[in-house]
Coordinates of C-alpha atoms and ligand atoms in Angstrom, one line a residue:
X1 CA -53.0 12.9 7.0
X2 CA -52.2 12.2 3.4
X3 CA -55.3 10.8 1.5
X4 CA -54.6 9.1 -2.1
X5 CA -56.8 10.8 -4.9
X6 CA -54.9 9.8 -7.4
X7 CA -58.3 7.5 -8.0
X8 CA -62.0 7.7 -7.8
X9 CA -65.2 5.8 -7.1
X10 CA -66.7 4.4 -10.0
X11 CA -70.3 5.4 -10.2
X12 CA -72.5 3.4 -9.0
X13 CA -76.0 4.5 -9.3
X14 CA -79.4 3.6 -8.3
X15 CA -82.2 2.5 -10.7
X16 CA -85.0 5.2 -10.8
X17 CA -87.0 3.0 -13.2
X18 CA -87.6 0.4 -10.1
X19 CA -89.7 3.2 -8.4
X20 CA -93.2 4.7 -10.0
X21 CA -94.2 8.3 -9.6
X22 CA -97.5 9.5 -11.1
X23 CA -98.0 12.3 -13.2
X24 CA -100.5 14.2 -10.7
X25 CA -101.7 12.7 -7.2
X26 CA -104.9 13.9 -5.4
X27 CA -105.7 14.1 -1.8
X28 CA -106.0 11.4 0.0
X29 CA -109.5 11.9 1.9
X30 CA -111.6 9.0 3.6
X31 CA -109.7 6.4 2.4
X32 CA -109.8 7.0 -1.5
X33 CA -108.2 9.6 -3.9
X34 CA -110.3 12.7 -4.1
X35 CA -109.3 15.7 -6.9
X36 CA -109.3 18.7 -4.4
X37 CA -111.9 21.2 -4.4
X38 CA -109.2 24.0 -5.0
X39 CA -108.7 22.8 -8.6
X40 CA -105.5 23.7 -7.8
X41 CA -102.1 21.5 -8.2
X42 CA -98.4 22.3 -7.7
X43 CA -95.3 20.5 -8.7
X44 CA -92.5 18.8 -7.0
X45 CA -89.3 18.8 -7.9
X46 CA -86.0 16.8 -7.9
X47 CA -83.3 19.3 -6.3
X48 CA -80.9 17.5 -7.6
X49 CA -81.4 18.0 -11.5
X50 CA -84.2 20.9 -10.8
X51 CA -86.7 18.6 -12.9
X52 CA -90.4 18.0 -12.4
X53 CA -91.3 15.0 -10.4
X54 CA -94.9 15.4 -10.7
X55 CA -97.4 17.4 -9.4
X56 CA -99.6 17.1 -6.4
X57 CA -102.7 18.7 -5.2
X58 CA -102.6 22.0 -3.3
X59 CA -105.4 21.9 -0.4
X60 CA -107.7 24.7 0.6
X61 CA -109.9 25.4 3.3
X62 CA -112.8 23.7 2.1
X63 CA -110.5 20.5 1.7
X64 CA -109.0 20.5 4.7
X65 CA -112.1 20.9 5.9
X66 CA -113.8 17.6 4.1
X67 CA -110.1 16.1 5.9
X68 CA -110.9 16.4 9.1
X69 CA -114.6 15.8 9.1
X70 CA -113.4 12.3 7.3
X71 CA -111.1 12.1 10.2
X72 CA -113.7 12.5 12.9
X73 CA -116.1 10.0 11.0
X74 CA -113.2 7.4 11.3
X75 CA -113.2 7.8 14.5
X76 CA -116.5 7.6 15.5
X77 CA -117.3 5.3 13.7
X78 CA -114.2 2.7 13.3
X79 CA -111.4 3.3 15.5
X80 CA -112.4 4.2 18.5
X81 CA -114.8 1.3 18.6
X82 CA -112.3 -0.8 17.4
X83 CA -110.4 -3.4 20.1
X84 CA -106.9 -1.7 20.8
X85 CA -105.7 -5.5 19.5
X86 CA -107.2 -5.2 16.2
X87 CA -105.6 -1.4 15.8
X88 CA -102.3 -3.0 16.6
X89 CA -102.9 -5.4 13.7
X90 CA -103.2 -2.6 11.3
X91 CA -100.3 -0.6 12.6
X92 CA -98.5 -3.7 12.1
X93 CA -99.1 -4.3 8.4
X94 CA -98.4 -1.0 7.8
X95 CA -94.9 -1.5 8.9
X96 CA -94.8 -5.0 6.9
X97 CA -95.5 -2.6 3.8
X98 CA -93.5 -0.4 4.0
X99 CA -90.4 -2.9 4.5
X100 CA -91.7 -4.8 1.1
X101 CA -91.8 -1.2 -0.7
X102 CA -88.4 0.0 0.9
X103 CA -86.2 0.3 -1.8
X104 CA -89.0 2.1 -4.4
X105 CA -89.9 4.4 -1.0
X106 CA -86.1 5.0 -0.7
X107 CA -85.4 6.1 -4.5
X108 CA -88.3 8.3 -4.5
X109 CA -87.6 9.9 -1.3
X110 CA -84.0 10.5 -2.7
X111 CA -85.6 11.9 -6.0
X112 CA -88.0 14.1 -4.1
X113 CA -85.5 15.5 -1.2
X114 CA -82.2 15.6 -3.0
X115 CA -80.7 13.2 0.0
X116 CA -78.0 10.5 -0.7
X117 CA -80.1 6.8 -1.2
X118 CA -77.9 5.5 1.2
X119 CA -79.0 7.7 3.9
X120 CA -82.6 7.1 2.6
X121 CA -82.0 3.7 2.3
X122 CA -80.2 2.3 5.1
X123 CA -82.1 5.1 7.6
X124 CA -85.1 6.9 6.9
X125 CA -87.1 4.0 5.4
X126 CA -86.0 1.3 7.8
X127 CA -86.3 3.7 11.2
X128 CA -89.8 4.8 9.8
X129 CA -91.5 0.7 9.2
X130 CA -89.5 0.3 12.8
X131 CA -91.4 3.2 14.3
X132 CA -94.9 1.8 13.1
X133 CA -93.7 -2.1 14.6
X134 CA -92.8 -0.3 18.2
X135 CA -96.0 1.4 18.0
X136 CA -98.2 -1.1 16.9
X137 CA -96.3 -3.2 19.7
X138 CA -97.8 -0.1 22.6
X139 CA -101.7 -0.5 21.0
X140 CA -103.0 -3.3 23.0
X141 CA -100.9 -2.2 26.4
X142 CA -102.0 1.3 27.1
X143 CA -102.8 0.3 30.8
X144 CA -98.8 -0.8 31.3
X145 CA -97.8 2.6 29.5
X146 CA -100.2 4.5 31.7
X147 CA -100.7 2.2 35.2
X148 CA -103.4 2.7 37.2
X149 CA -104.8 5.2 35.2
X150 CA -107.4 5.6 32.3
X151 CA -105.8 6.7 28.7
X152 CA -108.2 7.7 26.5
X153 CA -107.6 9.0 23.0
X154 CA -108.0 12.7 22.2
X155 CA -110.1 12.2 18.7
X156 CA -108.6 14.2 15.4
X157 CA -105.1 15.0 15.3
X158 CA -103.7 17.0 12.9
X159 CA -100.2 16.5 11.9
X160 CA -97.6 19.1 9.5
X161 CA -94.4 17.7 8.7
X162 CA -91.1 19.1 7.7
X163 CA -88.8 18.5 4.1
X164 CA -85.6 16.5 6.2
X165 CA -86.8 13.0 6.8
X166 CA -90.5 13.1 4.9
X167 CA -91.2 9.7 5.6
X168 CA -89.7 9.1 8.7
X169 CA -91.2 12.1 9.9
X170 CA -94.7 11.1 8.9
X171 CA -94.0 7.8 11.0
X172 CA -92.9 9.6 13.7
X173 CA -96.3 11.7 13.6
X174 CA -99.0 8.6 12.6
X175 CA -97.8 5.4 14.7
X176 CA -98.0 7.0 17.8
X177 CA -101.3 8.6 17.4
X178 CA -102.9 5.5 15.7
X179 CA -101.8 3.0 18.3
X180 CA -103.8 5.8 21.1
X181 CA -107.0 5.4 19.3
X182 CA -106.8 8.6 17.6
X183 CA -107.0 10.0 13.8
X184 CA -105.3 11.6 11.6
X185 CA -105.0 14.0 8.8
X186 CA -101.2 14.4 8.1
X187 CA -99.6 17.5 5.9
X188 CA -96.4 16.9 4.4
X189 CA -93.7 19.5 3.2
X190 CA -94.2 21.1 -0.1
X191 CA -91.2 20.4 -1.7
X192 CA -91.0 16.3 -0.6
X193 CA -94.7 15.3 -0.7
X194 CA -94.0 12.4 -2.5
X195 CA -93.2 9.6 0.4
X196 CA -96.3 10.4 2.4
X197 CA -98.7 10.1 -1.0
X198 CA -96.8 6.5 -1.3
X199 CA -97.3 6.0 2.3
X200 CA -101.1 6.9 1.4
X201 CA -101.3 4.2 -1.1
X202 CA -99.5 1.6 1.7
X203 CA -102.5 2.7 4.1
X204 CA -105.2 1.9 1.3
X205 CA -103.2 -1.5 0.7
X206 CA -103.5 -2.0 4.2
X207 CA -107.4 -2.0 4.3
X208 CA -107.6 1.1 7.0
X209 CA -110.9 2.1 7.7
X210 CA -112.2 4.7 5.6
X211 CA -110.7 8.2 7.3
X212 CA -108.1 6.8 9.7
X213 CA -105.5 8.5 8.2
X214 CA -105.8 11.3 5.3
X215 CA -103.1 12.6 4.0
X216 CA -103.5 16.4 2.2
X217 CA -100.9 18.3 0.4
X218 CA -100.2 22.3 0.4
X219 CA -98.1 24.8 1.7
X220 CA -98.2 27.0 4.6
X221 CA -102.2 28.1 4.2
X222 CA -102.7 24.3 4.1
X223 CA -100.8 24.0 7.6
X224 CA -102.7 26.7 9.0
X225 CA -105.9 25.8 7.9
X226 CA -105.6 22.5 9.5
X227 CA -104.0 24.3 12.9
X228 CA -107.4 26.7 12.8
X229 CA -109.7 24.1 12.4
X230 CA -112.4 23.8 15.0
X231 CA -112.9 20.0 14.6
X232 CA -109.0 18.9 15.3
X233 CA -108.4 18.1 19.2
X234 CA -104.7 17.9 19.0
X235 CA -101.8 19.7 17.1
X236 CA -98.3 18.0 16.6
X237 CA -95.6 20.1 14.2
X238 CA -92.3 19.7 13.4
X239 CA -91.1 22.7 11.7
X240 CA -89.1 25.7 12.2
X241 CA -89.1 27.9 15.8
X242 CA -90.9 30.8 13.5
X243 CA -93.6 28.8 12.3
X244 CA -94.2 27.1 16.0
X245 CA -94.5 30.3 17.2
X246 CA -97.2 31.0 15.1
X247 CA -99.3 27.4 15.4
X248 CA -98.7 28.2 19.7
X249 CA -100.7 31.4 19.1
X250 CA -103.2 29.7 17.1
X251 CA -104.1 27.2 19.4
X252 CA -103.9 30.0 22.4
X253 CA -107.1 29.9 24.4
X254 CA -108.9 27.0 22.5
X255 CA -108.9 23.2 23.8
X256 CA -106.7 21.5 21.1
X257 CA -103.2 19.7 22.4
X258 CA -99.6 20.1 21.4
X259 CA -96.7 19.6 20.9
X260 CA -93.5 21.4 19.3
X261 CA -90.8 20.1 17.8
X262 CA -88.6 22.8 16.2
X263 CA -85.2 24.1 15.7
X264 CA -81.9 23.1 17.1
X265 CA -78.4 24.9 17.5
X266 CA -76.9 21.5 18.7
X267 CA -73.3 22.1 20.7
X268 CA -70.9 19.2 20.2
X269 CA -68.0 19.2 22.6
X270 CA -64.7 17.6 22.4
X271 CA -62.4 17.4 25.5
X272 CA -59.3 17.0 25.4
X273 CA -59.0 13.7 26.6
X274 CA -60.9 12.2 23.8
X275 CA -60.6 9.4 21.0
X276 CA -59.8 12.2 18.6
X277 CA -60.4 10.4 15.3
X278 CA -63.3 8.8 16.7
X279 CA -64.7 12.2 17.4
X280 CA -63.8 14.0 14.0
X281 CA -66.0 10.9 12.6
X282 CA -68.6 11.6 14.9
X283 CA -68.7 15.5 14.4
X284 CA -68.4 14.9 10.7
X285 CA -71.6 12.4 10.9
X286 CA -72.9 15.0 13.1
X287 CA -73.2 17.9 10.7
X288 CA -73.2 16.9 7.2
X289 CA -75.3 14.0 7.3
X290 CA -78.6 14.6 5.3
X291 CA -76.7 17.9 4.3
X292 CA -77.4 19.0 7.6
X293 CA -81.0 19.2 6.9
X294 CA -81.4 18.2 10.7
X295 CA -83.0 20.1 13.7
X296 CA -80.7 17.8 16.0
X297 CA -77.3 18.3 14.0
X298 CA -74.3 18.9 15.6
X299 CA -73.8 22.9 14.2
X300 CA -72.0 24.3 17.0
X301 CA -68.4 22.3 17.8
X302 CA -66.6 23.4 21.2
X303 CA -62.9 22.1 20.8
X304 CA -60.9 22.3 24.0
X305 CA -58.0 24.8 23.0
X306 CA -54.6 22.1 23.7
X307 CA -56.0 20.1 20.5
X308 CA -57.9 22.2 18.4
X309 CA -55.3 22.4 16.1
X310 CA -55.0 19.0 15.3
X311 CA -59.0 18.7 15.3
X312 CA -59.7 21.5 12.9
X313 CA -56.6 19.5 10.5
X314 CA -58.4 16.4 11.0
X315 CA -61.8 17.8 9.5
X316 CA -60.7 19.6 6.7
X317 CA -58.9 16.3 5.4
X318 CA -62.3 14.1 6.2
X319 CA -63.9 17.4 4.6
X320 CA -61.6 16.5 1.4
X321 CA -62.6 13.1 1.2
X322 CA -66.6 13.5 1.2
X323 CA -68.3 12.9 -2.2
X324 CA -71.3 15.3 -3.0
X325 CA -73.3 14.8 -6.0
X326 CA -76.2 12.3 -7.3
X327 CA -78.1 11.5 -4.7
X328 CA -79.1 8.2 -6.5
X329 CA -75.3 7.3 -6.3
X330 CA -74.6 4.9 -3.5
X331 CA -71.3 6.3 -3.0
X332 CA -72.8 10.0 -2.4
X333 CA -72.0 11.3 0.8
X334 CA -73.8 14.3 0.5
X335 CA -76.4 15.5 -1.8
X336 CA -78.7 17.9 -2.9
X337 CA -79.8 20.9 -0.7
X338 CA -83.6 20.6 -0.6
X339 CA -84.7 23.5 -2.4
X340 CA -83.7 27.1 -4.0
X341 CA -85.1 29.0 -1.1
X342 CA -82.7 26.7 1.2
X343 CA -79.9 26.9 -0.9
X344 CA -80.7 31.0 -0.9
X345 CA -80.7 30.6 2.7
X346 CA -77.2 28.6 3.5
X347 CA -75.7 31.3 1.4
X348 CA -76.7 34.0 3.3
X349 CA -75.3 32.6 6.4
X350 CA -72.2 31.9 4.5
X351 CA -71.9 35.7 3.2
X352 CA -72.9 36.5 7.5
X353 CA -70.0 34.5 8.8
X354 CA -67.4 35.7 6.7
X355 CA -68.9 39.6 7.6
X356 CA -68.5 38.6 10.7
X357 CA -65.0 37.6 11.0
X358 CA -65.1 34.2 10.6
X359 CA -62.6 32.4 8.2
X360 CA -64.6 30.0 6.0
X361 CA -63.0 26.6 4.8
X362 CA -65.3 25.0 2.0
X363 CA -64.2 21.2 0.3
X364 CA -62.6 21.5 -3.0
X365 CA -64.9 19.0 -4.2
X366 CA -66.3 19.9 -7.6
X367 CA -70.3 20.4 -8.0
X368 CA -72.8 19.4 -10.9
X369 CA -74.1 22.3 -12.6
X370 CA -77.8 22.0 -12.9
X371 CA -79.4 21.6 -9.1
X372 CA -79.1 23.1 -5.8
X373 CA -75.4 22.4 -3.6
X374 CA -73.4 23.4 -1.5
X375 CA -70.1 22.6 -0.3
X376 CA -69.1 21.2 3.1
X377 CA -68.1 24.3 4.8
X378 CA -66.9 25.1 7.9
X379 CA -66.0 28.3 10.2
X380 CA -63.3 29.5 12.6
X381 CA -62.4 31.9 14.3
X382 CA -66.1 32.2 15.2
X383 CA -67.4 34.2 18.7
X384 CA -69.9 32.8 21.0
X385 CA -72.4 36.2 20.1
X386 CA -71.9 35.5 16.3
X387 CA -75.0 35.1 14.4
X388 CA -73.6 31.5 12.9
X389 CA -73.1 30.3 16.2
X390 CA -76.4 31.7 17.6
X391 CA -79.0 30.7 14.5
X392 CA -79.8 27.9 12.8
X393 CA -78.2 27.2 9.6
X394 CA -79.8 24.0 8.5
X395 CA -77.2 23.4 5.6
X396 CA -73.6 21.7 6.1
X397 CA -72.0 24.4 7.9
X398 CA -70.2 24.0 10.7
X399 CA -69.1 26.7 13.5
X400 CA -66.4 26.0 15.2
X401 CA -65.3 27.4 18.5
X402 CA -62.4 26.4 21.6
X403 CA -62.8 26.7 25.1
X404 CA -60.5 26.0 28.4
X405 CA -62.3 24.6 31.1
X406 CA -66.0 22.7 31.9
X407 CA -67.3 25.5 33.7
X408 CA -66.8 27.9 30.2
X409 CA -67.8 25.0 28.1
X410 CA -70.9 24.7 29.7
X411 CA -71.9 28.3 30.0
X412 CA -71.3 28.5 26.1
X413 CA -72.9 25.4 25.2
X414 CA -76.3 26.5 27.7
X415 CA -75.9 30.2 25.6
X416 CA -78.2 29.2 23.1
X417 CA -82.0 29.9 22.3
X418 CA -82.6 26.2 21.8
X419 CA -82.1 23.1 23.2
X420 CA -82.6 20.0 21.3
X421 CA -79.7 17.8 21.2
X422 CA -76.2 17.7 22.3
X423 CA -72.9 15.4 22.2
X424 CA -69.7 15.0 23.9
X425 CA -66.4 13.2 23.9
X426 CA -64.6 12.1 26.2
X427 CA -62.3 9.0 27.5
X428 CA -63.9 9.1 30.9
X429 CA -67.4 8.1 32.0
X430 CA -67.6 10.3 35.1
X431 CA -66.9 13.4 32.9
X432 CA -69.6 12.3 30.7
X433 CA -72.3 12.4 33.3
X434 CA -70.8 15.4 35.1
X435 CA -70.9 17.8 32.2
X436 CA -74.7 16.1 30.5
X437 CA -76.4 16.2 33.6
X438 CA -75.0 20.2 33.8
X439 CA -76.3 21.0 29.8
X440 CA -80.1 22.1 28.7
X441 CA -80.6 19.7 25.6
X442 CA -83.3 17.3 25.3
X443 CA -80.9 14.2 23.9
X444 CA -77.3 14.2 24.3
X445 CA -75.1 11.6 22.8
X446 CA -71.9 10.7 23.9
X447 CA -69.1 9.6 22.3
X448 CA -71.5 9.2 19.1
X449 CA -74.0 11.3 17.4
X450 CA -77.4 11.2 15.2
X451 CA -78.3 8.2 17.0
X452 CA -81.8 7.2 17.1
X453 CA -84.4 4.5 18.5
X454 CA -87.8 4.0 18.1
X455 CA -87.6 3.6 22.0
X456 CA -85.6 6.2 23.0
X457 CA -87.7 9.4 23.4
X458 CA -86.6 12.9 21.4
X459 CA -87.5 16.7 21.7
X460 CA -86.5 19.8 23.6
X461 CA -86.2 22.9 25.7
X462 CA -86.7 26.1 25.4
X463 CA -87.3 27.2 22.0
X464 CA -86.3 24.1 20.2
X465 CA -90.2 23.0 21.4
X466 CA -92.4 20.9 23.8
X467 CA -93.6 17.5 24.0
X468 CA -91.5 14.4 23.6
X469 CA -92.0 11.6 20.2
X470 CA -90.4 8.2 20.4
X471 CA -90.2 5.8 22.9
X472 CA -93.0 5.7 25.7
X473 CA -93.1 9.4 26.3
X474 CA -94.4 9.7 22.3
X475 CA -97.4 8.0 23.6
X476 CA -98.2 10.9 26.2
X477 CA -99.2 13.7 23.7
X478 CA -101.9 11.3 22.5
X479 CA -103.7 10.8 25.2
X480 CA -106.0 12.3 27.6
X481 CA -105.6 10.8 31.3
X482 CA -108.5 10.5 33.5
X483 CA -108.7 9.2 36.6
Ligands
NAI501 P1 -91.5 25.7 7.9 O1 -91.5 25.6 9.3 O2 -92.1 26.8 7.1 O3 -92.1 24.4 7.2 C1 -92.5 23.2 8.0 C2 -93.9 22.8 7.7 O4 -94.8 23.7 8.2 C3 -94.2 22.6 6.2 O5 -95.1 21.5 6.0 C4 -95.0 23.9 5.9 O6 -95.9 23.8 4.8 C5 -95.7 24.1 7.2 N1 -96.1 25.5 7.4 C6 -95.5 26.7 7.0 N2 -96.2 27.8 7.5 C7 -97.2 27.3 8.3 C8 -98.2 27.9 9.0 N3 -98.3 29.2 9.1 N4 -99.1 27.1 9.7 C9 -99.0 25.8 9.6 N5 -98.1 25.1 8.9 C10 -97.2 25.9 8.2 O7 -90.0 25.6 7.4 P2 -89.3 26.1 6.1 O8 -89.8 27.5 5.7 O9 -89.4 25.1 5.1 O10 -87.7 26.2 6.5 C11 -87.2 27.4 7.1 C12 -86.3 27.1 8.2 O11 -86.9 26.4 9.2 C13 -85.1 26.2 7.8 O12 -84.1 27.0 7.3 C14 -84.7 25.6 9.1 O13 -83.8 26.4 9.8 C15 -86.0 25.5 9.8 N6 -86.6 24.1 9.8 C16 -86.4 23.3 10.8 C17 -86.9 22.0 10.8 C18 -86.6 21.2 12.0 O14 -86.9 20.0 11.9 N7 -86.2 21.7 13.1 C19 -87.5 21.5 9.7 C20 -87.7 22.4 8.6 C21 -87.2 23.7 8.7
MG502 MG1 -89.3 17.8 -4.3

């Protein structure tokens, strides 16, 4: 394929001044702003231009303490008293909220996380007010989620989010749990805490009772002050295999719930047989979207050998034609990795693949000179045993790999530590559900990728985690079921 570039997009930027960032934020404890007891602050940063967003509290012990007992007081004292009708209402404005505040939510959560504001825009905001209207939807109709049987809520969950999809991950975490009966006291990522103090303000606007939800920022100590705590009943994290390793141990021997949802070394497989332009779109979508920031993201790609020629072609011109830069641009494809110590991290698997053997192929495309980036790469020539194919990478690098028959495809795609998602392509429907119902990957897509439902249930195998969120399996880690 020939592409024209004789010309270029026009920029066409977002307005930052239509979203409002405070200097400093506090923690948000028993419904109201509290200055944390750690005197202690941090700053956020754009990854984009490496300036100062603001700067938000940094919790210690003692807060996340005053959290959680806030938390339990909620819940003795509102929510679980509460009718689950009246819950559902609540859930339900929250969603109506955060649809009026989608665009501000969307530019700060592109200022914040260095992804494009059309990702942001047209997905994380919308699938996160979506997630709290399915939710609020389950509140009042427990008994036909759990029939014949008696769900009753587990009390204080504690919740620690990722940097990927801050929002959206933070709905993922409180709809479900609210809509149970239970409360919360949510963590966010240090480098994006920005979305969840915003959603903070959306839950004040939305007249909670006092301790529902409380939201506390930090880093890691903050997270594992919260997992230690003797007053939290359940644990859910979303984070990498490393850390979920650690919480598991935590949590060893005591009576606190949870669930794991980690890493992902996702295999995407296209036969030979397959829409092949379809598929480069899909595989493109599949690991560069949110710069690959994605535990699901298609990082592994098994090209059966007759047309991996013309595959590997295929992406390097799509590769060509992807636009990196301002995130705040509506044309960016791809923007800003999250952080330094990411950034630091994709390299080193860049400098590991090419040790290994592998020949890199990196976009031409021209980056900004302040901010963290990195090119849409990609490897050949890669083996099965090579660390890039084994690890996750979390940036927009792709492996790339061929294979001859099912039977090897399988094997390879199974040969993996995790098993989170998957995708294949295909022309033929039996092949589809003879080769998915073969692989270990808790969602597999095929003939698409990155798809996602409030509805439709996610999580994995092995060490990509336990536990399931979405859908009606989401409500299950929630719940304690007696009778
Ligand atoms: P991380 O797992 O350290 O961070 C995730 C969350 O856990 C953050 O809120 C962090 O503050 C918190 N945390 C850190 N240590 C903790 C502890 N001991 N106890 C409780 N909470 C703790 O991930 P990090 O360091 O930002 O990224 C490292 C790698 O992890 C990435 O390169 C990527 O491969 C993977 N990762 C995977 C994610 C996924 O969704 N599968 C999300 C984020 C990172
Ligand atoms: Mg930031």
């Amino acid at each position: 394929m020939n592409f024209d570039t004789s010309w270029s997009y026009a920029p066409a930027p977002e307005n930052k001044t239509a979203a409002t960032i405070n200097s400093q934020y506090d923690l948000f404890i028993g419904g109201q702003w509290q200055k944390p007891l750690s005197k202690k602050y941090f700053d956020t940063l754009n990854p984009a231009t490496e300036e100062k967003l603001s700067e938000v509290a940094e919790a210690n012990e003692a807060d996340v303490d005053k959290a959680i007992k806030a938390a339990r007081n909620g819940y003795e004292k509102w929510w679980k008293r509460m009718p689950a009708r009246e819950r559902g209402k609540y859930i339900f404005r929250i969603a109506r909220i955060i649809q009026e505040q989608a665009r501000e939510l969307a530019i700060i959560e592109s200022l914040d996380g260095g992804k494009p504001i059309r990702e942001s825009r047209d997905f994380d905001v919308p699938a996160a007010a979506n997630h709290f209207f399915y939710y609020a939807g389950w509140a009042d109709k427990l008994e036909y989620a759990f029939p014949n049987r008696q769900a009753s809520p587990l009390g204080v969950a504690g919740q620690i989010i990722p940097w990927n999809f801050p929002l959206l991950m933070a709905a993922w975490k409180i709809a479900p749990a609210l809509a149970t009966g239970n409360t919360v006291v949510l963590k966010p990522a240090e480098t994006t805490p920005l979305t969840a103090l915003k959603l903070a303000g959306i839950i004040q606007e939305a007249d909670l009772p006092p301790g529902v939800v409380n939201i506390i920022t930090g880093a890691g100590a903050t997270g594992a002050a919260i997992v230690k705590h003797p007053g939290v009943n359940k644990i859910a994290f979303t984070g990498s295999t490393e850390v979920g390793k650690i919480i598991q141990r935590s949590v060893a021997g005591t009576n606190k719930k949870l669930t794991l949802e980690l890493g992902g070394k996702a295999a995407n497989i296209i036969f030979d047989d397959a829409p092949i332009d379809q598929a480069v779109e899909g595989v493109i979508n599949g690991i560069y979207f949110n710069q690959g920031h994605v535990c699901c993201a298609g990082s592994r790609l098994y090209i059966q050998e007759s047309i991996a020629d013309e595959v590997i072609r295929k992406l390097k011109d799509r590769m060509e034609t992807l636009i990196v830069g301002d995130p705040l641009d509506k044309n960016t494809d791809i923007g800003a990795i999250n952080s330094k110590q990411q950034l630091e991290t994709i390299n080193e698997y860049l400098k590991i693949g090419r040790k290994e053997g592998a020949e890199m192929y990196e976009s031409s495309c021209r980056l900004p000179r302040k901010g963290f980036w990195c090119r849409p790469t990609l490897f050949t020539n890669v083996a099965q045993s090579s660390r890039i194919a084994q690890e996750e990478i979390f940036g927009p690098v792709l492996s790339v790999l061929t294979f001859r028959t099912d039977d090897e495809v399988i094997e390879k795609a199974n040969n993996s530590p995790y098993g989170l998602s998957a995708g294949v392509w295909t022309d033929k429907g039996s092949k589809i559900f003879n080769i998915t119902k073969r692989m270990r990957a808790g969602v597999i897509w095929a003939n698409t990728f990155n798809k996602f439902d409030p509805s439709s249930p996610f999580g994995g195998y092995k060490e990509s985690g336990f536990g399931r969120e979405g859908g009606l399996h989401g409500l299950r880690g929630y719940v304690e079921i007696k009778v």
